[in-house]
Every structure is written in C-alpha cells, then in structure tokens.
PDB file of C-alpha atoms in Angstrom:
ATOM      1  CA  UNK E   1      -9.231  -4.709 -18.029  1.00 56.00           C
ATOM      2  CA  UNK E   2      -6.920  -6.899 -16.362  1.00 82.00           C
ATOM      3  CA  UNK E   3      -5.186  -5.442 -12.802  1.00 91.00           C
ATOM      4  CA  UNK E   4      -1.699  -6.143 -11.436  1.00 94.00           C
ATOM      5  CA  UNK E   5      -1.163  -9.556 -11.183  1.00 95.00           C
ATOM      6  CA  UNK E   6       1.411 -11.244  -8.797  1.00 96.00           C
ATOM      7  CA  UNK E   7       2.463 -15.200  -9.014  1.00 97.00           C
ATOM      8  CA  UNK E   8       2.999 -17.044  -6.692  1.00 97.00           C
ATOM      9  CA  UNK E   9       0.045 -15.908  -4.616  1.00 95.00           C
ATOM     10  CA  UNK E  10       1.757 -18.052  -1.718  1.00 96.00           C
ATOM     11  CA  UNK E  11       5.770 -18.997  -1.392  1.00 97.00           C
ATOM     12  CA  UNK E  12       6.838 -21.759   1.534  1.00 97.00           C
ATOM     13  CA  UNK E  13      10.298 -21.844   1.507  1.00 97.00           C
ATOM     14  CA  UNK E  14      13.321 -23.065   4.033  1.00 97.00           C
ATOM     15  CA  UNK E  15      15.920 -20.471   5.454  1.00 97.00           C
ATOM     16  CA  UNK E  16      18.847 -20.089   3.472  1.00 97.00           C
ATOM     17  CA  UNK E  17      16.889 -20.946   0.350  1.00 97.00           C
ATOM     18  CA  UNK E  18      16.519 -18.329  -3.434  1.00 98.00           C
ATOM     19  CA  UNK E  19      13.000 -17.248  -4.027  1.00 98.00           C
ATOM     20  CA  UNK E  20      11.859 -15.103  -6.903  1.00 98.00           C
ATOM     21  CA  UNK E  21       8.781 -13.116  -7.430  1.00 98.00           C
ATOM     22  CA  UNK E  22       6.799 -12.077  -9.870  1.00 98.00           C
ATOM     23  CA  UNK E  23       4.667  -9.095 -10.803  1.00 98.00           C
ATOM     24  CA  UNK E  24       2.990  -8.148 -14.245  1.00 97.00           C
ATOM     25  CA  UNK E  25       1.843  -4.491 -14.002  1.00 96.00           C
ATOM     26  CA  UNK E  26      -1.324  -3.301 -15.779  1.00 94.00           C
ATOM     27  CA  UNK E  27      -0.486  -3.351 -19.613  1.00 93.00           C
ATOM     28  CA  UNK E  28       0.991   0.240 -20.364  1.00 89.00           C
ATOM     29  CA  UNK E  29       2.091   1.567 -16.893  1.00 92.00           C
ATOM     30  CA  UNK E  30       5.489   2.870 -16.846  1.00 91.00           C
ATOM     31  CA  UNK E  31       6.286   2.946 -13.344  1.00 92.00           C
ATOM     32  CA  UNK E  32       6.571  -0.138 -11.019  1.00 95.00           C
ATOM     33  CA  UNK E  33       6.757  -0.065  -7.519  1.00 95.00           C
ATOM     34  CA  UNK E  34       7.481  -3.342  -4.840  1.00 97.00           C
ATOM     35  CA  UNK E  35       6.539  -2.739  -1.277  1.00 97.00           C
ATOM     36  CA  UNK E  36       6.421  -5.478   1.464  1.00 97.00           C
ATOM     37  CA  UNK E  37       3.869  -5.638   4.422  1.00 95.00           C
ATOM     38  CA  UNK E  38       4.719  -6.909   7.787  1.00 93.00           C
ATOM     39  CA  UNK E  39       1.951  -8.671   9.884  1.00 89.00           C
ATOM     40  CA  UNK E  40      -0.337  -6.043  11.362  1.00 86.00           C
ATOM     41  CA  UNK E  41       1.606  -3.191   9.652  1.00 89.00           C
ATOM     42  CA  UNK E  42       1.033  -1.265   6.637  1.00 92.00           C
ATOM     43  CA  UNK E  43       2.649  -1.745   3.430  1.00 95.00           C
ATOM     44  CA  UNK E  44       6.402  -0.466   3.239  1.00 95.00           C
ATOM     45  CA  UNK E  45       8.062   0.754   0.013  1.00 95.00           C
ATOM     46  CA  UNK E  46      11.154  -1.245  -1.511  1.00 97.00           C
ATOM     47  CA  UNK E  47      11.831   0.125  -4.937  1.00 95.00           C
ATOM     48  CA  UNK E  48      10.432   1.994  -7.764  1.00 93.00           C
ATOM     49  CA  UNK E  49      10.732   1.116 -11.626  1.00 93.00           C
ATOM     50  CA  UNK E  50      10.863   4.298 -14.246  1.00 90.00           C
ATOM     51  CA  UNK E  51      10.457   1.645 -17.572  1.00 88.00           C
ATOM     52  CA  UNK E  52      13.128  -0.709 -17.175  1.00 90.00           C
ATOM     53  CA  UNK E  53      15.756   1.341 -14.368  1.00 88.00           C
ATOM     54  CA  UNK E  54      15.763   0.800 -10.686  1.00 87.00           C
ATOM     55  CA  UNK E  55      15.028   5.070  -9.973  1.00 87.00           C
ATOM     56  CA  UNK E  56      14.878   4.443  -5.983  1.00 91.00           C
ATOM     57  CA  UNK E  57      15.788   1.186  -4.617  1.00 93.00           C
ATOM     58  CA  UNK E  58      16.351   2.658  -1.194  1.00 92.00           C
ATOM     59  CA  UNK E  59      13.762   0.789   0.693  1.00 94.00           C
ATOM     60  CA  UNK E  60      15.633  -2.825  -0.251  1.00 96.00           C
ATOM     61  CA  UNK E  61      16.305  -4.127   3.464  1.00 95.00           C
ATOM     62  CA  UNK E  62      20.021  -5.597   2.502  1.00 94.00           C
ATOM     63  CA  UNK E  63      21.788  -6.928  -0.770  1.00 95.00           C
ATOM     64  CA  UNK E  64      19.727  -9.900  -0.457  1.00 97.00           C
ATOM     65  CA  UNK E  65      17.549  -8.490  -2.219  1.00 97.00           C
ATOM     66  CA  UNK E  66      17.374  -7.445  -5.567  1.00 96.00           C
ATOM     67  CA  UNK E  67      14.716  -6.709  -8.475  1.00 97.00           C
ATOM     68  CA  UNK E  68      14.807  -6.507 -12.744  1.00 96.00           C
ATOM     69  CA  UNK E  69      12.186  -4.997 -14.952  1.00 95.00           C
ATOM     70  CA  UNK E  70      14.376  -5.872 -17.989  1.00 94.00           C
ATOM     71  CA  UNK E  71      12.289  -4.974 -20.538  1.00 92.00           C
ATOM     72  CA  UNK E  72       9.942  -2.245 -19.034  1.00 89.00           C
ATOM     73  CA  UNK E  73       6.902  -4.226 -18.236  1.00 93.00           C
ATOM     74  CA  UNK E  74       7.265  -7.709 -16.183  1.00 97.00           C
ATOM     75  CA  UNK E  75       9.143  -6.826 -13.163  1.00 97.00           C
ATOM     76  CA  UNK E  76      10.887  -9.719 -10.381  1.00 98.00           C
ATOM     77  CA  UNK E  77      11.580  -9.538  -7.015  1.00 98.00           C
ATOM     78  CA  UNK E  78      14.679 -11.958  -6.103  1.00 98.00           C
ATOM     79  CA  UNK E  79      15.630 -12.788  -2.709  1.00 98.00           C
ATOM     80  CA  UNK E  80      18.745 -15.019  -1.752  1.00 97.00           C
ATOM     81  CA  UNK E  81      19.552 -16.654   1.291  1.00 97.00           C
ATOM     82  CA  UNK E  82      15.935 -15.807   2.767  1.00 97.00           C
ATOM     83  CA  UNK E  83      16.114 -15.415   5.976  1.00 97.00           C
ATOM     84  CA  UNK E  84      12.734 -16.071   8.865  1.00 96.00           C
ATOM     85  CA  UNK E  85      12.564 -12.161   9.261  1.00 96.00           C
ATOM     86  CA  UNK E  86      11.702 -11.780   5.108  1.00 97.00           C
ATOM     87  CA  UNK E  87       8.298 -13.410   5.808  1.00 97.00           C
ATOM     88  CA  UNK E  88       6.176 -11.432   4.715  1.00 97.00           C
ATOM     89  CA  UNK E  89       3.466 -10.397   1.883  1.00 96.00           C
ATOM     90  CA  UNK E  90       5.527  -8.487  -1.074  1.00 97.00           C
ATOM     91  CA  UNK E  91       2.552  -6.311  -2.768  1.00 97.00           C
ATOM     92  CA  UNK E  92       3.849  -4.823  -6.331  1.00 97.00           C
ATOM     93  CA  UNK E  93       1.657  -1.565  -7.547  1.00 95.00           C
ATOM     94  CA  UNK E  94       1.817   0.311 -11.117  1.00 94.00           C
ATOM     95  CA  UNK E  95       1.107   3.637 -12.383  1.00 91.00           C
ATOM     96  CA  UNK E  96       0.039   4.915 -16.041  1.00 88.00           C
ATOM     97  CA  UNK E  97       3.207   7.389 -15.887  1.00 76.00           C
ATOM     98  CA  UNK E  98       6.434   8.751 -13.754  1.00 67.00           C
ATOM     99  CA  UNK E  99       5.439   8.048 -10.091  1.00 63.00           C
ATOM    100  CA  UNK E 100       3.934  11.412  -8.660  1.00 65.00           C
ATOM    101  CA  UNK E 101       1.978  12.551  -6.065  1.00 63.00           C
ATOM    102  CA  UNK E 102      -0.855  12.282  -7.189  1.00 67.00           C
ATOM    103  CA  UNK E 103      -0.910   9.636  -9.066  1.00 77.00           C
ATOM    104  CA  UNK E 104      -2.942   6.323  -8.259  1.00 85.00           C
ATOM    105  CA  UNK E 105      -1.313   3.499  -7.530  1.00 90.00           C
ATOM    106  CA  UNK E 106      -2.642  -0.123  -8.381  1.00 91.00           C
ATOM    107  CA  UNK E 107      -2.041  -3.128  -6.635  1.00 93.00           C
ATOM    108  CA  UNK E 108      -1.736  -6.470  -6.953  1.00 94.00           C
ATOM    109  CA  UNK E 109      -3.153  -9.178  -4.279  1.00 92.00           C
ATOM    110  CA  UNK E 110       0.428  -9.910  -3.484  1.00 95.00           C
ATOM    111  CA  UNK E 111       2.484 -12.798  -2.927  1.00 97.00           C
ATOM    112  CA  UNK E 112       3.039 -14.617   0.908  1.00 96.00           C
ATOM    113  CA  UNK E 113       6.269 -15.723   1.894  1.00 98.00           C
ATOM    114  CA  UNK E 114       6.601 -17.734   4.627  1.00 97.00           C
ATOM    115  CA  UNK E 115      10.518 -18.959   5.285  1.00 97.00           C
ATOM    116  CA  UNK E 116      10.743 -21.657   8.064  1.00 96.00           C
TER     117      UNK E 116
ATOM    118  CA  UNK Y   1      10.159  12.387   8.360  1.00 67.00           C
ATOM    119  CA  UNK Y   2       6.973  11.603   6.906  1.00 81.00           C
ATOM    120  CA  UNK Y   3       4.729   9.761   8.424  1.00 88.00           C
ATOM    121  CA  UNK Y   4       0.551   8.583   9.248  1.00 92.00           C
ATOM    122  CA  UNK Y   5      -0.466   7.806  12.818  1.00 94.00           C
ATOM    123  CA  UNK Y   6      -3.871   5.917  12.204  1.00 94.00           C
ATOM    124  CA  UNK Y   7      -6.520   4.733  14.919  1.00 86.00           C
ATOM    125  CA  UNK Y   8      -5.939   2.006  16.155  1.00 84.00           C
ATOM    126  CA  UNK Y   9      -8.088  -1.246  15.652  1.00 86.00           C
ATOM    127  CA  UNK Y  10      -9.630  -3.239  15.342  1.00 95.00           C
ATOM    128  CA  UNK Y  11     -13.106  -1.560  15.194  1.00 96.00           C
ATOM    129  CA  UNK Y  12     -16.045  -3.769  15.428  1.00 97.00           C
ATOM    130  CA  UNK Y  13     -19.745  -1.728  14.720  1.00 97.00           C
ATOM    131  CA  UNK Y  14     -23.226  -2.944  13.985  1.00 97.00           C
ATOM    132  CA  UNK Y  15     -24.775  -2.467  10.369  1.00 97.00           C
ATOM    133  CA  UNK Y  16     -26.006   0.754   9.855  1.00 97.00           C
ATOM    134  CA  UNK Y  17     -23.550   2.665  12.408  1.00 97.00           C
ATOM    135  CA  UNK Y  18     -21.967   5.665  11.993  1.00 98.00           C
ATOM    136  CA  UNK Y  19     -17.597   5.108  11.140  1.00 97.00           C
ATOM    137  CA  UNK Y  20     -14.963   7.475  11.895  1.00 97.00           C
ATOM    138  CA  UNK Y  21     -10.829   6.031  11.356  1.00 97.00           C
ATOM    139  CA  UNK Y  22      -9.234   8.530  12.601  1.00 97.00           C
ATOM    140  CA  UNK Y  23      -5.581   9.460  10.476  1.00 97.00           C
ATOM    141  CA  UNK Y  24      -2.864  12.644  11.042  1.00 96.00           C
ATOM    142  CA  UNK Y  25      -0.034  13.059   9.398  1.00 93.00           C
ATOM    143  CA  UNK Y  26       3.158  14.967   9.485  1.00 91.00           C
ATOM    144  CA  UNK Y  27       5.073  15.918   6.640  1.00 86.00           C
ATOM    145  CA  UNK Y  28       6.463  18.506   4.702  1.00 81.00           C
ATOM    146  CA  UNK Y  29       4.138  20.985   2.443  1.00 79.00           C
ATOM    147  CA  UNK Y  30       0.911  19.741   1.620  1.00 77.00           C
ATOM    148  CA  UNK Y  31       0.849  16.144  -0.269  1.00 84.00           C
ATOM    149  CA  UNK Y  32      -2.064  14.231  -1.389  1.00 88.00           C
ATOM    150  CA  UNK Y  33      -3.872  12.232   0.708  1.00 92.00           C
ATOM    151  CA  UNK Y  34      -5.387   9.061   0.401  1.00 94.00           C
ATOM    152  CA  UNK Y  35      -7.134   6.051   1.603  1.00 97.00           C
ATOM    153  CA  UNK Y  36      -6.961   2.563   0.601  1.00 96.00           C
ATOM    154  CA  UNK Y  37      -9.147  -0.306   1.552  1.00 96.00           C
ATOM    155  CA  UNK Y  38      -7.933  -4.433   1.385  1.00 93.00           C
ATOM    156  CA  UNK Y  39     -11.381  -6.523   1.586  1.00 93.00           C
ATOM    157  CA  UNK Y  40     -10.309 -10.226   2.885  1.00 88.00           C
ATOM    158  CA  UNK Y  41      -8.345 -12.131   0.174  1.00 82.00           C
ATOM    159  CA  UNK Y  42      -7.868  -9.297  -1.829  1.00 85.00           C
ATOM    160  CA  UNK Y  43      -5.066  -6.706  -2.911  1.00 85.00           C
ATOM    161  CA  UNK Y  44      -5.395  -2.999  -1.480  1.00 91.00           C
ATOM    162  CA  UNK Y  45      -7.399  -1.008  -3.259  1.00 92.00           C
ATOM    163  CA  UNK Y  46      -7.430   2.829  -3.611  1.00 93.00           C
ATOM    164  CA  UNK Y  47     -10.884   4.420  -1.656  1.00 97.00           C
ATOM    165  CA  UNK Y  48     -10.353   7.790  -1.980  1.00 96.00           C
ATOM    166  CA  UNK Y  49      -8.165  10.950  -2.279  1.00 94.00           C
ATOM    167  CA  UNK Y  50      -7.692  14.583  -1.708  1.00 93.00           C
ATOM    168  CA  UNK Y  51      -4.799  16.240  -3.822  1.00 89.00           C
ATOM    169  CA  UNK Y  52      -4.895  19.442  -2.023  1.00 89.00           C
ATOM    170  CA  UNK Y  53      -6.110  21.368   1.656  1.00 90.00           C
ATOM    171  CA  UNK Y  54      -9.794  21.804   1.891  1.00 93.00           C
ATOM    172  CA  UNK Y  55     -10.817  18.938  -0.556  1.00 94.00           C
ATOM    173  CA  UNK Y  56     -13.138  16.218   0.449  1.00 96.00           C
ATOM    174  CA  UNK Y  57     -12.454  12.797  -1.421  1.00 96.00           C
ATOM    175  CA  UNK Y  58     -15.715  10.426  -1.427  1.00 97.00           C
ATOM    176  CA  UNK Y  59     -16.229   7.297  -2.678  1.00 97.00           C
ATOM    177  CA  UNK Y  60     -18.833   4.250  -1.783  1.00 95.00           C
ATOM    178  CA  UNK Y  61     -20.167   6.662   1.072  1.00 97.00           C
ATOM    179  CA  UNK Y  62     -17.242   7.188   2.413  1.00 98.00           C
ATOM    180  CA  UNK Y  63     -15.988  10.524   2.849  1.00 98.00           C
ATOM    181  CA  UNK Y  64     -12.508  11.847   3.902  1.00 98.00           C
ATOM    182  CA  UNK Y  65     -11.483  15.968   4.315  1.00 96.00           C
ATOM    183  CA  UNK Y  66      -8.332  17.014   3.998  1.00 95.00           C
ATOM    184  CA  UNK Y  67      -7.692  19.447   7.033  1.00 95.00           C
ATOM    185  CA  UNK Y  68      -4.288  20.997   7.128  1.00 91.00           C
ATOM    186  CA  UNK Y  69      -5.257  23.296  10.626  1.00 93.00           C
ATOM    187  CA  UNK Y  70      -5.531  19.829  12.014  1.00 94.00           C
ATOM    188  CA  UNK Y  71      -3.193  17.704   9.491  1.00 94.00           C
ATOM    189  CA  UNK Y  72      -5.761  14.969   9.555  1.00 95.00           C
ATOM    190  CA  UNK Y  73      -7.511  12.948   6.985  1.00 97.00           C
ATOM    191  CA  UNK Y  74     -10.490  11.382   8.444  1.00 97.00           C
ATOM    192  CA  UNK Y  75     -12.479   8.796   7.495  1.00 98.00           C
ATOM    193  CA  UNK Y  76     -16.325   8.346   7.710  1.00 98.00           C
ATOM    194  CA  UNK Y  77     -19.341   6.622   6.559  1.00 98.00           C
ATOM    195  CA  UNK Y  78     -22.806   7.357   7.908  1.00 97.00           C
ATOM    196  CA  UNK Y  79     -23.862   3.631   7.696  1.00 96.00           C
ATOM    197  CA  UNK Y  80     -21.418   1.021   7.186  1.00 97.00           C
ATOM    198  CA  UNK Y  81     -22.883  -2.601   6.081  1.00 97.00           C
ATOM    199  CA  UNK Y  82     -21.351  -6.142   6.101  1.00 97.00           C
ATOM    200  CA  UNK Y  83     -19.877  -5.752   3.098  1.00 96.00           C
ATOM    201  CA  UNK Y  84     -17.591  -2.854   4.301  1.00 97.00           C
ATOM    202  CA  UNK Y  85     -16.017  -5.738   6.414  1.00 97.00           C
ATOM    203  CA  UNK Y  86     -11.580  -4.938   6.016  1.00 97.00           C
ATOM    204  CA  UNK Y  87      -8.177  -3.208   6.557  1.00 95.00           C
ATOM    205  CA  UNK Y  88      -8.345   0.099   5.701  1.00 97.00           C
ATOM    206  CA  UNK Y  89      -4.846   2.290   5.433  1.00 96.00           C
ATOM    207  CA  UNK Y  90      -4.041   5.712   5.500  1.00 96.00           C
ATOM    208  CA  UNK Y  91      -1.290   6.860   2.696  1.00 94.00           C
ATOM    209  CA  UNK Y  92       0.570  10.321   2.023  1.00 90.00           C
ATOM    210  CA  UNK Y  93       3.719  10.298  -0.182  1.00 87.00           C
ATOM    211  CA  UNK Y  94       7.202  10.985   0.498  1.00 81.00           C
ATOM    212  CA  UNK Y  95       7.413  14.521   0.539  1.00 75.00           C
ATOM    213  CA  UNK Y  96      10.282  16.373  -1.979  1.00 71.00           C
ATOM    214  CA  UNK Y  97      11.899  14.134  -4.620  1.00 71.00           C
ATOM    215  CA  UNK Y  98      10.809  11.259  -3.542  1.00 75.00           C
ATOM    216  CA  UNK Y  99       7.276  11.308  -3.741  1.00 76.00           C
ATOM    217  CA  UNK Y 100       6.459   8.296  -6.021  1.00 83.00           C
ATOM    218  CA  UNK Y 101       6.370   6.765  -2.556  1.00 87.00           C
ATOM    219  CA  UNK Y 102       3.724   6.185  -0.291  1.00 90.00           C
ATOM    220  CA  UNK Y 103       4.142   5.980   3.486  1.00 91.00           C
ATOM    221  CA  UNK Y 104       1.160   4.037   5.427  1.00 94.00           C
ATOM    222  CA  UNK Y 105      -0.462   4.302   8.524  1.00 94.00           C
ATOM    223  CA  UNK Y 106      -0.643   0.869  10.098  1.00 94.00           C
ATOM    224  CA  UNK Y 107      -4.161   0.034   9.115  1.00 95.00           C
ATOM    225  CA  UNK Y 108      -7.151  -0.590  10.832  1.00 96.00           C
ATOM    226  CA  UNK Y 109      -9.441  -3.481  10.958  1.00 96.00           C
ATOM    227  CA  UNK Y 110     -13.185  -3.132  10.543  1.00 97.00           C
ATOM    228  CA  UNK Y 111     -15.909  -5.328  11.509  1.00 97.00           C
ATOM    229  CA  UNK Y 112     -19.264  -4.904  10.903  1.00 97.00           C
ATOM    230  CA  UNK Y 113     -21.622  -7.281  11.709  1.00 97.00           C
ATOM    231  CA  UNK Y 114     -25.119  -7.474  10.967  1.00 95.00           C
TER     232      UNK Y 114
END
C-alpha cells in the first residue's frame, strides 16, 4: 500500500517569506508526528497529532511555526516569516494507533527547505 | 534527559566486511530500541527493534542486542554489500509520558564499496 507521502519534496524560498507543508499519513493511522532534521544530525521531534489535536507540540522551535490536522488525516506544517536557520528537511511519520513505545513509526521522504 | 550517542562516521568498508555502529543510550527504565536506515533519496526507514533487555532485533542480516549492563544497542552485519550503501540512526523514545517521541543518535554514514 501506499507510505507517507510529503509534497513539496523540495521548497526554495526567500527570508521573511510563508511556506506550508504537506504530509498525507498512511490511510488509517491515527497519530501524526512532524520532526525536522538538521544537516548531519538526526531527525528532531516537533509535534505529535492524536486524530485531529495537537497532543505535544513542544518541540515547535518558536510561534513561527504552527501545524493543523483538521480533519484527522492530512496534516500541514506552516511556517511564517522563515527565517535562514529553518533550512532544513521536515520528515512527517504516522502510526496505526496512540503514539507508544513501541510502536513503528513510518516516514515519509520529507520535504527540503532551503530559505536564502 | 534522554538521549543516543552513536559512532561516529562516516564508515567506509569493502563488500563482504564485517559492520559494527556502535549506539548507547541513557534514559530512564528500559524503552524500546530501534534502528532506522535512510538509503540515498529516500525517507528513513525502520531496520530493526528490540522492545525489551535481552532481545535481539534482526532484519536484512543485520542484527542489533539490546544490552542494558552496557545500555547499548549495537549494530552488525557479517557482510555488508553495495547495496547497504546509507545513514543509519539510532532511536529510543522519550521516556515517561512522552514516549510517542523518538530521540536520535546523529547518524552514521556507510560506504561500502565493491
């Protein structure tokens, strides 16, 4: 079946500028999860989706930042006045139920941002 | 906190060789471990896992044990080829209430060649 898919796959934008993001999570997964991934480091968690509610957004940088899941499946990652230190790659994941610890997550090739 | 210390790359070997990526961890209890692999172009991809101490997750010929004497998660393959050519991460998740999320080592870069 089809994985996590993530459009764009690559995002040139100027400083200053509104970007959004989008992820489509394997058909039936409740729980949606962004994470971003510096060059040369490994992925770092942003927020986590429970159906349609933000249940941990702790790992958003600033207020810049923001993500909707509005009805429970689709999810977007927004980012205003981006900034050079938000490039990045922004990697979205799903799980079939409530995040856990044992639970696989699935990712999607993720999307490049490059602000200049 | 929480956290993965991973070997450091990048590792280049010849086809055939014997791979060890080296990953500890500190954290609180005893999480799940696992290991995820992102092949050039690609998204990461889960290798393998151990949910508990003493378990040995394999996958592809790889093999990983999860030590808690040692708090290490190793990761080896007896002969790697070409085609195991990428980035290969070390996870554990948040320990407590928050463990939907996944810390990562930094990630290690493997070359074979042949």
């Amino acid at each position: 079946g089809a994985g996590v898919s993530q459009t764009p796959s690559n995002k040139v934008t100027e400083k200053g500028k509104y970007v959004e993001l989008r992820c489509d999570p394997i058909s039936g997964h409740t729980a949606l999860y962004w994470y971003r991934q510096s060059l040369g480091q490994g992925p770092e968690f942003l927020i986590y989706f429970q159906g349609t509610g933000a249940a941990d957004d702790s790992g958003l940088p600033n207020d810049r930042f923001f993500a909707v899941r509005p009805e429970g499946s689709v999810s977007t990652l927004k980012i205003q006045r981006t900034e050079r230190g938000d490039s990045a790659v922004y990697l979205c994941a799903s799980s079939p139920v409530a995040g856990g610890p044992q639970e696989t997550q699935y990712f999607g090739p993720g999307t490049r941002l490059l602000v200049l | 906190g929480d956290s993965v210390t991973q070997m450091e790359g990048p590792v280049t070997l010849s086809e055939e060789a014997f791979l060890t990526i080296n990953c500890t961890y500190t954290a609180t209890g005893y999480p799940s471990l696992f290991w995820y692999v992102q092949y050039p172009g690609e998204g990461l991809q889960l290798l393998l896992k151990a949910t508990k101490a003493d378990d040995k997750g394999s996958n592809k010929g790889f093999e990983a044990t999860y030590r808690k004497e040692t708090t290490s998660f190793h990761l080896e393959k007896g002969s790697v080829q070409v085609s195991d050519s990428a980035v290969y991460f070390c996870a554990l998740p948040y320990s407590g209430g928050s463990n939907y999320k996944l810390t990562f080592g930094k990630g290690t870069l493997l070359t074979v060649n042949p």
